[in-house]
Coordinates of C-alpha atoms in Angstrom, one line a residue:
M1 CA 55.8 2.0 -73.4
A2 CA 58.3 -0.7 -73.1
L3 CA 57.8 -0.7 -69.5
V4 CA 53.9 -1.0 -69.8
R5 CA 54.2 -3.9 -72.1
L6 CA 56.9 -5.8 -69.9
L7 CA 54.6 -5.3 -66.7
F8 CA 51.4 -7.0 -68.3
R9 CA 53.1 -9.3 -70.9
N10 CA 52.3 -12.6 -69.0
S11 CA 48.7 -11.5 -68.1
P12 CA 45.9 -13.5 -69.9
K13 CA 44.3 -11.6 -72.7
I14 CA 41.1 -10.6 -72.6
Q15 CA 38.6 -13.0 -74.6
G16 CA 36.5 -11.6 -77.4
F17 CA 32.9 -11.7 -77.9
R18 CA 31.3 -14.1 -80.3
A19 CA 29.4 -13.2 -83.3
F20 CA 25.6 -12.4 -83.1
S21 CA 23.8 -14.5 -85.5
T22 CA 21.0 -12.1 -86.3
T23 CA 21.7 -10.4 -89.8
F24 CA 20.6 -7.0 -90.6
P25 CA 19.3 -6.8 -94.4
S26 CA 20.3 -3.1 -94.9
F27 CA 23.9 -4.1 -93.8
E28 CA 24.1 -7.0 -96.3
K29 CA 23.2 -4.8 -99.2
L30 CA 25.6 -2.2 -98.4
A31 CA 28.9 -4.1 -97.1
T32 CA 31.2 -4.8 -99.8
K33 CA 33.8 -6.2 -97.9
S34 CA 32.4 -8.5 -95.0
V35 CA 34.7 -9.1 -92.1
P36 CA 33.9 -12.5 -90.3
K37 CA 31.7 -11.6 -87.5
H38 CA 33.5 -13.2 -84.6
D39 CA 36.8 -11.6 -85.5
W40 CA 36.7 -8.4 -83.5
N41 CA 40.6 -7.7 -83.8
R42 CA 40.4 -8.1 -87.5
A43 CA 37.4 -5.7 -87.8
V44 CA 39.1 -3.2 -85.8
S45 CA 42.4 -3.5 -87.8
E46 CA 41.0 -2.8 -90.8
A47 CA 39.0 0.0 -89.5
E48 CA 42.1 1.7 -88.2
K49 CA 43.6 1.5 -92.0
I50 CA 40.5 3.6 -93.2
V51 CA 41.2 6.4 -90.9
G52 CA 45.2 6.7 -91.0
Y53 CA 46.4 5.2 -88.0
P54 CA 45.7 3.1 -84.9
T55 CA 43.6 5.4 -82.4
S56 CA 43.6 3.1 -79.4
F57 CA 45.1 3.9 -76.0
L58 CA 48.5 2.5 -77.0
S59 CA 48.9 4.8 -80.1
L60 CA 47.8 8.3 -78.6
R61 CA 50.6 11.1 -78.5
W62 CA 50.1 11.9 -74.8
L63 CA 50.8 8.2 -73.9
L64 CA 54.5 8.8 -74.9
S65 CA 55.0 11.6 -72.3
D66 CA 57.3 11.4 -69.5
E67 CA 54.6 11.7 -67.2
I68 CA 52.9 8.6 -68.4
A69 CA 56.3 6.6 -68.4
N70 CA 56.7 7.3 -64.8
V71 CA 53.2 6.4 -64.1
A72 CA 54.0 2.9 -65.8
L73 CA 57.2 2.4 -63.9
H74 CA 55.4 3.1 -60.3
L75 CA 52.7 0.6 -61.3
R76 CA 55.4 -2.1 -61.1
K77 CA 55.3 -1.5 -57.3
L78 CA 51.6 -2.6 -57.2
V79 CA 52.4 -5.9 -58.6
G80 CA 51.3 -8.7 -56.3
S81 CA 49.0 -6.6 -54.7
N82 CA 45.0 -6.7 -55.3
H83 CA 44.6 -3.1 -56.3
P84 CA 41.8 -2.6 -59.0
L85 CA 44.1 -0.1 -60.9
L86 CA 46.1 -3.2 -62.1
K87 CA 43.0 -4.6 -63.5
T88 CA 42.1 -1.4 -65.3
A89 CA 45.8 -1.2 -66.6
K90 CA 45.7 -4.8 -68.1
N91 CA 42.5 -4.1 -69.9
L92 CA 44.0 -0.6 -71.5
I93 CA 47.1 -3.0 -72.6
Y94 CA 45.3 -5.9 -74.0
N95 CA 42.7 -4.7 -76.4
G96 CA 39.6 -7.0 -77.3
K97 CA 36.3 -5.6 -76.9
T98 CA 36.8 -3.5 -73.7
N99 CA 34.5 -0.4 -73.4
M100 CA 37.4 2.1 -74.0
Q101 CA 39.8 0.7 -76.6
A102 CA 38.1 1.7 -79.8
W103 CA 36.1 4.9 -79.0
G104 CA 38.3 7.2 -80.7
L105 CA 38.4 5.0 -83.5
I106 CA 34.5 5.1 -84.0
V107 CA 34.3 8.7 -83.6
L108 CA 36.7 9.3 -86.8
L109 CA 34.9 6.6 -88.7
L110 CA 31.6 8.4 -88.1
A111 CA 33.3 11.5 -89.1
K112 CA 34.7 9.9 -92.6
A113 CA 31.5 8.4 -93.2
A114 CA 29.6 11.6 -92.5
G115 CA 31.9 13.7 -94.7
H116 CA 32.2 17.4 -94.2
S117 CA 31.2 20.6 -95.6
P118 CA 32.7 22.0 -98.9
K119 CA 33.5 25.2 -96.9
I120 CA 36.1 23.8 -94.7
P121 CA 39.7 25.2 -95.4
V122 CA 41.8 22.8 -97.0
M123 CA 44.4 23.5 -94.5
E124 CA 41.9 22.0 -92.0
Q125 CA 41.8 18.4 -93.8
D126 CA 43.7 15.5 -93.6
K127 CA 43.3 14.3 -97.2
S128 CA 44.7 11.0 -96.7
A129 CA 42.5 10.0 -94.0
G130 CA 39.4 11.7 -95.1
V131 CA 39.0 13.3 -91.7
L132 CA 39.7 16.9 -90.4
H133 CA 42.6 17.3 -88.2
S134 CA 40.2 18.9 -85.4
Q135 CA 38.2 15.5 -85.6
R136 CA 41.2 13.5 -84.9
A137 CA 42.0 16.1 -81.9
L138 CA 38.5 15.5 -80.5
A139 CA 38.6 11.6 -81.0
E140 CA 42.2 11.7 -78.8
V141 CA 40.0 14.1 -76.2
T142 CA 37.2 11.3 -75.9
E143 CA 39.6 8.6 -75.2
M144 CA 41.4 10.3 -72.7
I145 CA 38.2 11.4 -70.7
R146 CA 36.9 7.9 -71.0
T147 CA 40.5 6.4 -69.8
S148 CA 40.8 9.1 -67.3
H149 CA 37.1 8.0 -65.8
L150 CA 38.1 4.4 -65.8
V151 CA 41.2 5.0 -63.9
H152 CA 39.6 7.0 -61.3
Q153 CA 37.2 4.2 -60.9
G154 CA 40.3 2.4 -59.5
L155 CA 40.2 4.5 -56.4
V156 CA 39.6 2.0 -53.1
N157 CA 37.9 2.9 -49.9
L158 CA 40.5 1.6 -47.3
Q159 CA 38.4 2.1 -44.1
P160 CA 34.7 2.9 -43.0
L161 CA 33.9 6.8 -42.6
V162 CA 33.7 6.2 -38.9
N163 CA 37.3 5.1 -38.7
A164 CA 38.6 8.1 -41.0
G165 CA 42.1 9.2 -40.1
N166 CA 43.4 6.1 -38.2
E167 CA 46.7 4.6 -39.3
L168 CA 46.9 2.7 -42.5
S169 CA 50.6 1.8 -42.5
S170 CA 49.8 -1.9 -43.3
E171 CA 47.8 -0.9 -46.3
S172 CA 50.9 1.0 -47.8
E173 CA 50.5 -0.5 -51.3
M174 CA 46.6 0.1 -51.6
I175 CA 47.4 3.7 -50.5
F176 CA 50.0 4.0 -53.2
G177 CA 47.7 2.5 -55.9
N178 CA 45.3 5.2 -54.7
K179 CA 47.6 7.8 -55.3
I180 CA 48.5 6.7 -58.8
A181 CA 44.7 6.0 -59.8
L182 CA 43.9 9.8 -58.3
L183 CA 47.1 11.5 -59.9
G184 CA 46.9 9.4 -63.4
G185 CA 43.2 10.1 -63.9
D186 CA 43.6 13.7 -62.9
Y187 CA 46.7 14.0 -65.3
L188 CA 44.8 12.3 -68.3
L189 CA 41.6 14.5 -67.7
G190 CA 44.1 17.7 -67.5
N191 CA 45.3 17.0 -70.8
S192 CA 42.0 16.2 -72.3
S193 CA 40.6 19.5 -71.1
L194 CA 43.8 21.2 -72.5
E195 CA 43.2 19.7 -75.9
L196 CA 39.8 20.4 -75.9
A197 CA 40.3 24.3 -75.4
N198 CA 42.9 24.3 -78.1
L199 CA 40.1 23.4 -80.5
R200 CA 38.8 27.1 -79.9
N201 CA 35.1 26.1 -80.4
Q202 CA 32.9 27.0 -77.7
D203 CA 30.0 24.9 -78.8
I204 CA 32.2 21.6 -78.9
V205 CA 33.4 22.8 -75.3
A206 CA 29.8 23.0 -74.2
I207 CA 28.9 19.6 -75.9
I208 CA 31.8 17.6 -74.2
S209 CA 31.4 19.5 -70.7
S210 CA 27.9 18.3 -70.7
A211 CA 29.3 14.7 -71.1
L212 CA 31.6 15.4 -68.4
R213 CA 28.8 16.4 -66.1
D214 CA 27.0 13.2 -67.1
L215 CA 30.3 11.1 -66.1
S216 CA 30.5 12.8 -62.5
E217 CA 26.4 12.5 -62.2
S218 CA 26.6 8.5 -63.0
N219 CA 28.5 8.1 -59.6
F220 CA 25.6 9.4 -57.7
V221 CA 22.9 7.3 -59.2
G222 CA 20.9 5.1 -56.9
D223 CA 22.2 3.0 -53.8
R224 CA 26.0 2.5 -53.1
D225 CA 28.1 0.2 -50.9
E226 CA 30.8 1.4 -48.8
Q227 CA 33.1 1.2 -51.6
N228 CA 30.9 3.2 -53.7
N229 CA 30.2 0.3 -56.1
P230 CA 26.6 0.9 -57.4
L231 CA 23.7 -1.2 -56.0
P232 CA 20.4 -2.0 -57.6
S233 CA 17.2 -0.3 -56.8
D234 CA 15.3 -2.6 -54.2
P235 CA 12.5 -4.0 -56.4
R236 CA 10.4 -4.5 -53.2
K237 CA 10.1 -0.9 -52.4
K238 CA 9.5 0.4 -55.9
P239 CA 6.1 0.6 -57.5
K240 CA 6.0 -1.5 -60.7
M241 CA 6.5 0.4 -63.9
P242 CA 4.6 0.1 -67.2
E243 CA 6.5 -1.8 -70.0
T244 CA 8.3 0.8 -72.2
T245 CA 10.3 0.3 -75.4
S246 CA 12.7 3.0 -75.1
E247 CA 14.7 4.5 -72.2
V248 CA 14.6 8.2 -72.9
P249 CA 13.0 9.9 -76.0
E250 CA 15.9 9.4 -78.2
N251 CA 14.1 9.8 -81.3
D252 CA 12.9 13.1 -80.6
D253 CA 14.8 15.7 -82.3
N254 CA 13.6 18.4 -80.2
V255 CA 15.2 17.0 -76.9
D256 CA 17.9 19.0 -75.5
N257 CA 20.6 16.7 -75.0
L258 CA 23.0 19.2 -73.2
K259 CA 20.4 19.5 -70.5
P260 CA 20.8 16.8 -67.5
I261 CA 18.7 13.5 -68.0
S262 CA 15.6 13.1 -66.0
M263 CA 15.2 10.6 -63.5
Q264 CA 11.5 10.8 -63.1
G265 CA 10.0 7.2 -63.3
V266 CA 13.5 5.6 -64.0
M267 CA 14.6 3.9 -60.8
G268 CA 12.9 0.4 -60.3
N269 CA 12.3 0.2 -63.9
P270 CA 15.1 -2.3 -64.9
E271 CA 15.5 -1.2 -68.6
K272 CA 15.2 2.4 -67.7
E273 CA 17.3 2.3 -64.8
W274 CA 20.0 0.3 -66.7
A275 CA 19.8 2.7 -69.6
L276 CA 20.3 5.8 -67.4
R277 CA 23.3 4.4 -65.6
N278 CA 25.0 3.7 -68.7
I279 CA 24.0 6.7 -70.7
L280 CA 25.5 8.8 -68.0
S281 CA 28.6 6.6 -67.7
A282 CA 29.4 6.0 -71.1
G283 CA 26.8 6.8 -73.9
S284 CA 26.6 10.4 -73.4
L285 CA 30.4 10.8 -73.8
L286 CA 30.5 8.5 -77.2
G287 CA 27.3 10.2 -78.3
K288 CA 28.4 13.8 -77.8
S289 CA 31.8 13.1 -79.2
C290 CA 30.1 11.9 -82.2
Q291 CA 28.1 14.9 -82.3
G292 CA 30.7 17.0 -82.1
V293 CA 33.0 15.6 -84.6
L294 CA 29.9 16.4 -87.1
K295 CA 29.4 19.8 -85.8
L296 CA 33.4 20.4 -86.5
A297 CA 32.4 19.2 -90.1
E298 CA 29.8 21.9 -90.0
L299 CA 27.0 19.5 -91.2
D300 CA 23.4 20.5 -90.3
E301 CA 21.8 20.1 -86.8
R302 CA 19.7 17.0 -87.7
T303 CA 22.8 15.2 -88.8
Q304 CA 24.6 16.1 -85.6
K305 CA 21.7 14.6 -83.6
Q306 CA 21.9 11.7 -85.7
G307 CA 25.6 11.3 -84.7
Y308 CA 24.5 11.5 -81.0
L309 CA 21.9 8.9 -81.3
F310 CA 24.4 6.7 -83.1
G311 CA 27.3 7.0 -80.4
K312 CA 24.6 6.6 -77.5
H313 CA 23.1 3.4 -79.0
L314 CA 26.4 1.9 -79.9
A315 CA 27.5 2.6 -76.4
L316 CA 24.4 0.9 -74.9
A317 CA 24.7 -2.2 -77.2
W318 CA 28.5 -2.4 -76.3
Q319 CA 27.7 -2.5 -72.5
A320 CA 24.6 -5.2 -73.1
C321 CA 27.3 -7.3 -74.7
I322 CA 29.7 -6.6 -71.8
D323 CA 26.8 -7.5 -69.3
L324 CA 26.3 -10.8 -70.9
E325 CA 29.9 -12.1 -70.7
P326 CA 30.0 -13.5 -67.1
F327 CA 26.6 -15.7 -68.2
R328 CA 28.2 -17.4 -71.0
S329 CA 29.1 -20.3 -68.9
A330 CA 26.8 -22.3 -66.6
T331 CA 29.4 -21.9 -63.7
L332 CA 31.0 -18.9 -62.5
P333 CA 34.9 -19.0 -61.9
I334 CA 35.8 -18.8 -58.3
G335 CA 36.3 -15.4 -56.9
E336 CA 34.8 -13.9 -60.2
Q337 CA 32.6 -10.9 -59.8
F338 CA 30.4 -9.2 -62.1
S339 CA 28.4 -5.6 -61.9
L340 CA 25.3 -5.8 -59.5
V341 CA 23.6 -3.0 -61.8
S342 CA 24.3 -5.3 -65.1
A343 CA 21.1 -5.7 -67.3
P344 CA 20.9 -9.4 -66.3
V345 CA 20.8 -8.7 -62.7
L346 CA 18.3 -5.8 -63.0
F347 CA 15.9 -7.9 -65.4
H348 CA 16.3 -10.9 -63.0
L349 CA 15.1 -8.8 -59.8
E350 CA 12.0 -7.7 -61.6
Y351 CA 11.4 -11.5 -62.4
D352 CA 12.4 -12.6 -59.0
P353 CA 12.7 -9.6 -56.1
S354 CA 13.5 -12.2 -53.5
L355 CA 17.1 -12.2 -54.8
Y356 CA 17.8 -8.6 -53.7
E357 CA 18.1 -10.4 -50.2
A358 CA 21.6 -11.7 -51.5
I359 CA 22.6 -8.4 -53.0
A360 CA 21.6 -6.4 -49.8
K361 CA 24.5 -8.4 -48.0
G362 CA 27.1 -6.5 -49.8
A363 CA 26.1 -3.1 -48.5
K364 CA 29.1 -2.9 -46.2
N365 CA 31.3 -5.4 -47.9
V366 CA 31.3 -6.7 -51.6
D367 CA 32.9 -9.9 -50.5
E368 CA 29.5 -10.6 -48.5
V369 CA 27.9 -11.3 -51.6
D370 CA 27.6 -15.0 -53.0
F371 CA 28.0 -14.0 -56.6
E372 CA 28.0 -18.0 -57.7
H373 CA 24.5 -18.1 -56.2
I374 CA 23.2 -15.0 -58.0
H375 CA 24.7 -16.4 -61.2
R376 CA 22.8 -19.6 -61.1
E377 CA 19.8 -17.9 -60.1
I378 CA 19.9 -15.5 -63.1
L379 CA 20.5 -18.4 -65.6
K380 CA 17.3 -20.1 -64.5
G381 CA 15.2 -16.9 -65.3
P382 CA 14.4 -14.9 -68.4
A383 CA 17.0 -12.1 -67.8
I384 CA 19.7 -13.4 -70.2
E385 CA 17.3 -13.4 -73.2
R386 CA 16.0 -10.0 -72.4
T387 CA 19.7 -8.8 -72.3
K388 CA 20.4 -10.2 -75.6
T389 CA 17.0 -8.6 -76.9
L390 CA 18.4 -5.1 -75.5
A391 CA 21.6 -5.7 -77.2
R392 CA 19.7 -6.4 -80.6
K393 CA 17.6 -3.4 -80.0
H394 CA 20.1 -1.0 -79.6
S395 CA 22.6 -2.4 -82.1
Q396 CA 19.6 -2.0 -84.8
A397 CA 19.2 1.8 -83.7
A398 CA 22.9 2.3 -84.4
M399 CA 22.3 0.6 -87.7
N400 CA 19.5 2.6 -88.6
V401 CA 21.6 5.8 -88.2
L402 CA 24.4 4.4 -90.2
N403 CA 21.9 3.7 -93.1
E404 CA 21.1 7.2 -93.3
F405 CA 24.7 8.1 -94.6
P406 CA 26.0 7.2 -98.0
P407 CA 27.8 3.9 -98.6
S408 CA 31.3 4.2 -97.8
D409 CA 34.4 2.0 -96.4
A410 CA 33.9 4.0 -93.3
R411 CA 30.1 3.2 -92.9
T412 CA 31.1 -0.5 -93.7
A413 CA 33.7 -0.6 -91.1
L414 CA 31.3 0.6 -88.4
Q415 CA 28.6 -2.0 -89.6
N416 CA 31.3 -4.8 -89.1
I417 CA 32.5 -3.6 -85.8
I418 CA 28.6 -3.5 -84.6
L419 CA 28.1 -7.1 -85.7
A420 CA 31.7 -8.2 -84.4
M421 CA 30.9 -7.2 -80.9
Q422 CA 27.5 -9.0 -81.0
D423 CA 26.4 -11.9 -78.7
N424 CA 25.2 -15.5 -80.1

């Protein structure tokens, strides 16, 4: 641990999101201890006290193993290179509102807010924190899977397929970084599978396995560049889709969320395409983890489904806030890049399909994309406001689910976290 902190202690901390000004009337009636909306770190810190101890990446038991200590030692060899694994590591060390840091915490807070069946044996209960030991284990599994997925995203394609097998001695640091990303991600994923099996619950295994399937499927949605970075659908080749108010029938209790998500009528519609990509890559895991902890609590199926909807909508609201971050200033810092399938980009392509020509230049090399030009064009259109509306929509959906649970400190903490992550 000391090695990890030493490695990144001079790196700039990730800046927090600013508070969202819209209020939720139901929240103001229920929250008895309001946390300043702009203070994310305080909201998370107070929430951690409610469930017993911090559940972020830095506190998990598996991080203290010798294998992870060795990974941290090897990471020092990448300092000075531009391998993306370093950026992932920094995001894990310096919390802030990255989309991995508080997931286990959110799962445990929902578990405490919902309570558990009186049939649960006393030995299974953590009385001091108000959750079950199995729920805490599932929360850790969630963070391990999420982190392993993000670490795997750090793999770099060092040469085009036509040149595969050629000597890459000049890229030795990048090859080493790829090995660490691959083996480190596999180690975390393997340990998450072991912890999941130790729960000895076939239903939970089925739920989390379907989330793993969705994570894998997220890497094969739509077009990709030669580095496997996602590219948006070409709006000039897709039929215009009618406006919709939902990305999937999330309010239909009869939908079996263990089945693959249908892609029919999705690609080319900005909101549906954005939702599909982010449900597969994030919302499914958080939603099904929330569903799983309520199943471990032996609550009824409707409550379990509400847990899934809460986690899914929270993940989507979270991602919408992250997508807005590069567009908070009028200019993009030199060398800065952002996702080409983020909500502002997809919304702007519907407004001005000609911008796709600037994006298509990066099909072979992302460095060919003029991100500053795309940034300026997006700021001129309605995409930013539409993305803010999207964030509000999913935040409100998550709030609506929370309001079905009885008032408690855990519910208030979740409400504070939702408000703290929002955009002005």
